[in-house]
mmCIF file of C-alpha atoms and ligand atoms in Angstrom:
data_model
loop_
_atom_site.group_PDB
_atom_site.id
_atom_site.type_symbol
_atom_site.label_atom_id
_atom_site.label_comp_id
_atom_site.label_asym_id
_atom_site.label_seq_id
_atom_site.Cartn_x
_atom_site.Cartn_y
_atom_site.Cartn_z
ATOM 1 C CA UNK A 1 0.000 0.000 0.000
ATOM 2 C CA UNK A 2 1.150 3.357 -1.463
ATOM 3 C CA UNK A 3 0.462 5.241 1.870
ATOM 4 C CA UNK A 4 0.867 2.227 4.580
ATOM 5 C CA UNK A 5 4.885 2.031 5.437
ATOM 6 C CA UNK A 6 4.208 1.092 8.817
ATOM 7 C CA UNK A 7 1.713 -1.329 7.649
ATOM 8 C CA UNK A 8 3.663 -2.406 4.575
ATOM 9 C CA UNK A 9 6.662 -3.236 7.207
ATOM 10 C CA UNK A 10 4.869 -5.060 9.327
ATOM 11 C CA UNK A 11 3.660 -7.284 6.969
ATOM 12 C CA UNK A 12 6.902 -7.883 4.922
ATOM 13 C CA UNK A 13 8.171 -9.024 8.313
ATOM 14 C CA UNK A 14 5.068 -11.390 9.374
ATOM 15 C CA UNK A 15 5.568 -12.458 5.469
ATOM 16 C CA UNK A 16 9.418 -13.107 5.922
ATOM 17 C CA UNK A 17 8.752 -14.824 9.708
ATOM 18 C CA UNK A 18 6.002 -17.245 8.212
ATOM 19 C CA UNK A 19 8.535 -18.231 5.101
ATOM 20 C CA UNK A 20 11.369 -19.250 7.357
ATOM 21 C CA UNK A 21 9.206 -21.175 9.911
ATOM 22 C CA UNK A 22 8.035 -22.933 6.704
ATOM 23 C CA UNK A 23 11.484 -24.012 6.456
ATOM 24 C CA UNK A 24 11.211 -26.655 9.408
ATOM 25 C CA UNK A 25 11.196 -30.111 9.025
ATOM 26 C CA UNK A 26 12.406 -29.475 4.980
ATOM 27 C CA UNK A 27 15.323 -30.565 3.558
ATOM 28 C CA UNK A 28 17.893 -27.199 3.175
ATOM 29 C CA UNK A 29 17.757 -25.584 0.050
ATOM 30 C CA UNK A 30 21.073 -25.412 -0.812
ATOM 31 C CA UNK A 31 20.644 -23.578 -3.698
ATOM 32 C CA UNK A 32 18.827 -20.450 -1.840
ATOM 33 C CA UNK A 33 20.352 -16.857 -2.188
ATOM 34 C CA UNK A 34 20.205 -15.012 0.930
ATOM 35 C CA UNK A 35 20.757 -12.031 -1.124
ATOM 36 C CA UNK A 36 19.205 -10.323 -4.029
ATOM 37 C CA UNK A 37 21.265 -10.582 -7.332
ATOM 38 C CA UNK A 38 21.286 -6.546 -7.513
ATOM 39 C CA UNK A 39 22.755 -6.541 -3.867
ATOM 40 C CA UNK A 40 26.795 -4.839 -3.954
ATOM 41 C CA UNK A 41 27.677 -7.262 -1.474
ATOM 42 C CA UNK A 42 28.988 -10.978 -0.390
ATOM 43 C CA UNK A 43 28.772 -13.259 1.855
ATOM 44 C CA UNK A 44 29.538 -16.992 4.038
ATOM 45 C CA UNK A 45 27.369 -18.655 5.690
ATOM 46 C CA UNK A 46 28.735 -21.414 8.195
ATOM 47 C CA UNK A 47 25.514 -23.054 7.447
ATOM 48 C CA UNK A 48 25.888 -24.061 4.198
ATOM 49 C CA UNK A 49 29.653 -23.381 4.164
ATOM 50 C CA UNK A 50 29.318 -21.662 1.011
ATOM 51 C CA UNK A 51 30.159 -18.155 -0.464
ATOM 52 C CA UNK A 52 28.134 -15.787 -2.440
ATOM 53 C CA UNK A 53 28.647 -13.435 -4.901
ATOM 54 C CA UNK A 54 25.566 -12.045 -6.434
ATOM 55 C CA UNK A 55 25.944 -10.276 -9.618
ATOM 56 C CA UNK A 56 25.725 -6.811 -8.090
ATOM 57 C CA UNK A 57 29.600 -6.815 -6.530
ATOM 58 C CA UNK A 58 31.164 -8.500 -9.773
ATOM 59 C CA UNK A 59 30.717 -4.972 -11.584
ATOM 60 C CA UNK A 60 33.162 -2.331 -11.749
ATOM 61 C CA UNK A 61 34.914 -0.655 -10.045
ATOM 62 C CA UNK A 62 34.899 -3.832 -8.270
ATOM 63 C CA UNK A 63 35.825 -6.184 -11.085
ATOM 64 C CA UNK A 64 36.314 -4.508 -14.408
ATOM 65 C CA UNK A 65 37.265 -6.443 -17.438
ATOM 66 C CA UNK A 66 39.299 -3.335 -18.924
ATOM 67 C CA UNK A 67 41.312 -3.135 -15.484
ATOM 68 C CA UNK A 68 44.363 -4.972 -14.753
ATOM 69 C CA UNK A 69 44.931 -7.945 -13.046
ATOM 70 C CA UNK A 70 46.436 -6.269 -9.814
ATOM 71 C CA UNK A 71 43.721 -4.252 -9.580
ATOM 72 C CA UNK A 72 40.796 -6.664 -10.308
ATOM 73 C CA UNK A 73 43.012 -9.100 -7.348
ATOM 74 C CA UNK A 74 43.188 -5.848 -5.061
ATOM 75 C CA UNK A 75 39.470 -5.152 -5.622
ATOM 76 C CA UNK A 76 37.640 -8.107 -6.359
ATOM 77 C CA UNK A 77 40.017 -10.693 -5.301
ATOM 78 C CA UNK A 78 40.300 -9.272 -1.461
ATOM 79 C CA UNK A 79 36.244 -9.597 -0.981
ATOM 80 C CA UNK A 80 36.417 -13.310 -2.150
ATOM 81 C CA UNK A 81 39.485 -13.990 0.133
ATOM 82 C CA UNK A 82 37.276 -12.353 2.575
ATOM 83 C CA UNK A 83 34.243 -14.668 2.595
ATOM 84 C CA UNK A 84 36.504 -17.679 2.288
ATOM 85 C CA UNK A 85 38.192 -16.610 5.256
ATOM 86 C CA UNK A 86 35.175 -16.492 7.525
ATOM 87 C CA UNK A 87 34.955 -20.322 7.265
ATOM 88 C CA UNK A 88 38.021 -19.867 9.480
ATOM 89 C CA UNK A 89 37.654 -16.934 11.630
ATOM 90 C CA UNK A 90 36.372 -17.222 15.520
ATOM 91 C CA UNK A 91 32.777 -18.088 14.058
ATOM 92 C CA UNK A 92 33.058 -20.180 11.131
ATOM 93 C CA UNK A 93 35.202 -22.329 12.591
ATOM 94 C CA UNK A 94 33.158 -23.960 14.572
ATOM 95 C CA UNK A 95 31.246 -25.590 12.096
ATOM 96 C CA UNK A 96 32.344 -28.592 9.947
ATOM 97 C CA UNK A 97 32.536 -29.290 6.155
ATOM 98 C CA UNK A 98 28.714 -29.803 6.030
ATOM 99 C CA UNK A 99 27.280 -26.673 8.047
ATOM 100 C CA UNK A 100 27.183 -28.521 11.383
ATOM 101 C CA UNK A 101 28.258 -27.096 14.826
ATOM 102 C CA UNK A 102 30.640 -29.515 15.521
ATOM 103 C CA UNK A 103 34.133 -28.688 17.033
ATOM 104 C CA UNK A 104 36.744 -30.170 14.585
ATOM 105 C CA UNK A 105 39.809 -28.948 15.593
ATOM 106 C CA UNK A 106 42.444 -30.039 17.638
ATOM 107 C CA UNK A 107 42.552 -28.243 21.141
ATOM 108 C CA UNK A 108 46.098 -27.691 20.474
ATOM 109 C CA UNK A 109 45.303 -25.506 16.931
ATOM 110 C CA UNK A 110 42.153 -24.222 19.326
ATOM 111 C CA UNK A 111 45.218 -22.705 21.725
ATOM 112 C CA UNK A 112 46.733 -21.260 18.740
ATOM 113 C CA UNK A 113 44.142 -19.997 16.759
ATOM 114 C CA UNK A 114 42.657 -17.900 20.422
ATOM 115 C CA UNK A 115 46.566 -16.449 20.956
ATOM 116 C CA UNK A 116 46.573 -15.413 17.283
ATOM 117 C CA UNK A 117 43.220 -13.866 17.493
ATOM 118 C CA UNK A 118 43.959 -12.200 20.331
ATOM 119 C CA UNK A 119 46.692 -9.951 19.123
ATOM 120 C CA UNK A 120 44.573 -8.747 16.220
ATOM 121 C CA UNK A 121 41.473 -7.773 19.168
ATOM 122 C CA UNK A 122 44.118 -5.991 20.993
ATOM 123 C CA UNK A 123 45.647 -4.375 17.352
ATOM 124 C CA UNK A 124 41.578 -3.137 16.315
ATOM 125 C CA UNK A 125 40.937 -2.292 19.818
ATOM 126 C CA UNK A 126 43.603 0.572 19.776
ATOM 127 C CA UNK A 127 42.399 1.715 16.998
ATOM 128 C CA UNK A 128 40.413 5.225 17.493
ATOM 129 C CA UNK A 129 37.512 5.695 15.316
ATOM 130 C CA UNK A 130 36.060 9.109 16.920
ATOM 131 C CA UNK A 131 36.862 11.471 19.671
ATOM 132 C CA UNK A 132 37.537 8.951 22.426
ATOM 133 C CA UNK A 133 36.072 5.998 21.138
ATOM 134 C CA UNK A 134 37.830 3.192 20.023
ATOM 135 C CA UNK A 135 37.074 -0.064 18.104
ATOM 136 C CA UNK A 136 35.647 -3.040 19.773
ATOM 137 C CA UNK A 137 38.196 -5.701 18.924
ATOM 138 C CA UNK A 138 35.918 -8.765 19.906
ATOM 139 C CA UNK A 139 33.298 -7.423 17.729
ATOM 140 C CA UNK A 140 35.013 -6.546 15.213
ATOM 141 C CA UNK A 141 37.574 -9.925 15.127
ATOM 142 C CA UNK A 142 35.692 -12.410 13.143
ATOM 143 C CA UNK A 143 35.443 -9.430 9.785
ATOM 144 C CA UNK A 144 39.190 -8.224 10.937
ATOM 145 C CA UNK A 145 40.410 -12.173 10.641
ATOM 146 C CA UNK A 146 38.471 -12.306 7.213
ATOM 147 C CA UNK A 147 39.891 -8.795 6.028
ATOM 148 C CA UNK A 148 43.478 -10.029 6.946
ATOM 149 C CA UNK A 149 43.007 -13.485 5.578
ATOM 150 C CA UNK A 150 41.388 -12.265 2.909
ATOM 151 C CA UNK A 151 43.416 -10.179 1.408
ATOM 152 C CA UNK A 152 46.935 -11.899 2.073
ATOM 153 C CA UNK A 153 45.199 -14.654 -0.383
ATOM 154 C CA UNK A 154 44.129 -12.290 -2.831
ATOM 155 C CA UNK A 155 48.267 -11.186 -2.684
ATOM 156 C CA UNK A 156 49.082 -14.841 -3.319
ATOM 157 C CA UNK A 157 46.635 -15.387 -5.447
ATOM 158 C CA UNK A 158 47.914 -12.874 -7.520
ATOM 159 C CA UNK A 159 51.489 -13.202 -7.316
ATOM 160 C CA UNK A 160 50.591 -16.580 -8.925
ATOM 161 C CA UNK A 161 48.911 -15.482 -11.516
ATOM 162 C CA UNK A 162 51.074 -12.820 -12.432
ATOM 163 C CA UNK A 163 54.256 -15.466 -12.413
ATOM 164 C CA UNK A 164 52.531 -17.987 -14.714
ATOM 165 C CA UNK A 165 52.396 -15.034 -17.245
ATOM 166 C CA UNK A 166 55.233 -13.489 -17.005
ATOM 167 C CA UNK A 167 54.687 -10.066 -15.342
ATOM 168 C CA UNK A 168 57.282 -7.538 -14.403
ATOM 169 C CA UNK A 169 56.006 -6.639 -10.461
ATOM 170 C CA UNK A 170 58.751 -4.000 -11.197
ATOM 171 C CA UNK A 171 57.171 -2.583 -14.422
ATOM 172 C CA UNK A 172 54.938 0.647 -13.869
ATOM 173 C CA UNK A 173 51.706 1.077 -15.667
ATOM 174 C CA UNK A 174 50.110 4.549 -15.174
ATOM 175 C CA UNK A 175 52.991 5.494 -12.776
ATOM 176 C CA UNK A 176 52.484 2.346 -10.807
ATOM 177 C CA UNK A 177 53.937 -1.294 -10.227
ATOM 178 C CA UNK A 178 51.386 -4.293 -9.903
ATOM 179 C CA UNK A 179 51.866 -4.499 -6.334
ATOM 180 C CA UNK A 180 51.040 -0.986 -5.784
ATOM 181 C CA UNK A 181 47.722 -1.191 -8.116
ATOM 182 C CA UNK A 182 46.858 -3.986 -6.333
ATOM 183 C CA UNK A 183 46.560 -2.437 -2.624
ATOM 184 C CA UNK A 184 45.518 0.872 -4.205
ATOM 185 C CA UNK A 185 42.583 -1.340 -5.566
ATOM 186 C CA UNK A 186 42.053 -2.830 -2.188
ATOM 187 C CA UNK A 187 41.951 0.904 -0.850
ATOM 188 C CA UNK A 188 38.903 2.143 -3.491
ATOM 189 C CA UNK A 189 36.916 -0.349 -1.831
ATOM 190 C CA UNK A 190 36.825 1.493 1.385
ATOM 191 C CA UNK A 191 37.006 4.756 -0.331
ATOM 192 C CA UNK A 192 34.183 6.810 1.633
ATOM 193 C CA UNK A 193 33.190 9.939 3.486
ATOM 194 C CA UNK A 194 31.180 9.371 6.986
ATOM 195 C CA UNK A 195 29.731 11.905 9.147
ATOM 196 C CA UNK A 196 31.585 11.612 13.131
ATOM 197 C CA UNK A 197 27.783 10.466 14.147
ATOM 198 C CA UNK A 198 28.098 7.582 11.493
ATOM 199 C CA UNK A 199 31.066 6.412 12.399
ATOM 200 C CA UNK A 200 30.539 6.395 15.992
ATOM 201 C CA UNK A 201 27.464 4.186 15.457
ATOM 202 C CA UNK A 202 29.300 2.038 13.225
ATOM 203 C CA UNK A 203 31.559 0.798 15.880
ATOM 204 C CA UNK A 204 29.786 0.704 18.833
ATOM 205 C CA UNK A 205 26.782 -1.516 16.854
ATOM 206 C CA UNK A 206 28.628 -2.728 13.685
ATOM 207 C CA UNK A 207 30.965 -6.370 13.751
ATOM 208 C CA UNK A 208 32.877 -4.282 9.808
ATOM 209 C CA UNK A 209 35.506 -2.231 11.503
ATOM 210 C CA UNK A 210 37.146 0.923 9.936
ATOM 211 C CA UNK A 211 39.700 -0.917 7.929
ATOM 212 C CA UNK A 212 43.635 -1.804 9.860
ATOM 213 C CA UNK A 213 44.746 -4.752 7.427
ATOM 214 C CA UNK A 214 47.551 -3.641 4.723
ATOM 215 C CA UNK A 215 49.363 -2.675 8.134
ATOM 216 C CA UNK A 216 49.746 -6.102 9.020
ATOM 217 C CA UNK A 217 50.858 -7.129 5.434
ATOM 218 C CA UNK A 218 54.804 -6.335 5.060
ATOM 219 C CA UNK A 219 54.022 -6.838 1.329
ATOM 220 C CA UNK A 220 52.225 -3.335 1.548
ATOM 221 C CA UNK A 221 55.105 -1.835 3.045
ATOM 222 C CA UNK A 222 57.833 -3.106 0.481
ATOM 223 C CA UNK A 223 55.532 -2.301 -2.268
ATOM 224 C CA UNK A 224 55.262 1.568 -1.329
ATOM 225 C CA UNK A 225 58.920 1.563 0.333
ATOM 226 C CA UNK A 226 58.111 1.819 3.869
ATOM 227 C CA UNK A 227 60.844 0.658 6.493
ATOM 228 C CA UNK A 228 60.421 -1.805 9.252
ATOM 229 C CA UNK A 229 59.069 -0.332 12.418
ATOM 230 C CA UNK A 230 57.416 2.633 10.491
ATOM 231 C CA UNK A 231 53.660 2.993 10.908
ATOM 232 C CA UNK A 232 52.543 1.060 8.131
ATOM 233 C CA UNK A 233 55.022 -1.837 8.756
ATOM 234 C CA UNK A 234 54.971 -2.501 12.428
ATOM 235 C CA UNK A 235 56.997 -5.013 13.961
ATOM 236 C CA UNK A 236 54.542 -6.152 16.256
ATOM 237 C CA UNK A 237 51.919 -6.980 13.020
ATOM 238 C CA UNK A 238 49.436 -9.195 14.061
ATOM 239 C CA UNK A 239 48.499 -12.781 11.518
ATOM 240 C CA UNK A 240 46.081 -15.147 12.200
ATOM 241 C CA UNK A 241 45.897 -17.046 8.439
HETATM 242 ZN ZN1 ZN B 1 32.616 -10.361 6.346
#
């Protein structure tokens, strides 16, 4: 109804509550898009240990078939690195192949996986996002682990692809290496304005933090000629996967 939003919302959500009940006692549906194929986003889900990519994110800027490689992998290649990641951050791992809560790690890895974890909640949760409020770092982890993860495959992905063919990572191309277009790529994806007010509800409500990963990537550093111990090429980087 043109003049009912109230109404209209109320009903989408009895609608959307009476389609998911429906779902009990089914078989899953693997084939079932949580997302609409417009949608500019991704996604996992430990349920069906799959990830999505509707046809909405696989446009440019994000991929663009006139773009280079590096970019595309920077772009791209860092939000698929993402969502495969969450099958291994502090959520995802604790479901199995098939989508089942099931604990199938070893407690040793367990140990490991918490310490390394830990120094990236400790990393975010320095991080200040406006005035005097930081990141949550235990919100935040499970999307920090699949930024970080992400991304460091996209890099290897890359590097592969660009040795099987041959590239120069040396060459420039419109006053940049490959390396260099591929975190600058990386960057445009986060390339925004946000009021203080936005921002400050972002991180006290929101589990995407205000983006820390190409410090923890000595790659970036080398790439734009940083020097251990600068900034953007701590010592004290922080790597889960
Ligand atoms: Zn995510």
């Amino acid at each position: 109804m043109r003049d009912d939003a109230f109404g209209n919302a109320l009903r989408a959500t009895d609608f959307e509550n009476r389609r998911q009940l429906a779902k009990i006692g089914k078989p899953v549906d693997r084939g079932e898009w949580l997302i609409t194929p417009a949608t500019v986003d991704a996604y996992y889900n430990p349920s069906a240990n799959d990830i999505n990519f509707p046809a909405g994110i696989l446009q440019s800027p994000l991929y663009d078939s006139h773009a280079s490689d590096a970019s595309n992998y920077g772009h791209v290649g860092g939000v698929v690195g993402h969502e495969l990641t969450h099958g291994f951050d502090d959520e995802g791992r604790q479901f199995d192949g098939n989508g089942n809560l099931a604990d199938w790690w070893t407690a040793e890895d367990g140990k490991h996986f918490d310490e390394k974890a830990d120094c990236e909640v400790k990393e975010y949760g320095n991080f200040v996002a406006v005035d005097d409020v930081k990141v949550n770092g235990k919100l935040t982890l499970g999307e920090n682990t699949a930024d970080n993860g992400g991304l460091l495959l996209a890099y290897m992905a890359y590097l592969d692809r660009a040795k099987k063919e041959g590239v120069d990572l040396a060459a420039k191309k419109d006053g940049y290496t490959a390396p260099q277009r591929f975190y600058i790529g990386f960057a445009q994806n986060y390339c925004e304005n946000s009021r203080p007010e936005q921002v400050r509800n972002q991180v006290l409500t929101d589990p995407h933090s205000p983006n820390g990963v190409v410090q923890n990537m000595p790659e970036f550093g080398q790439a734009f000629g940083c020097k251990a111990g600068q900034p953007m090429m701590p010592v004290n980087a922080c790597r889960v996967w």
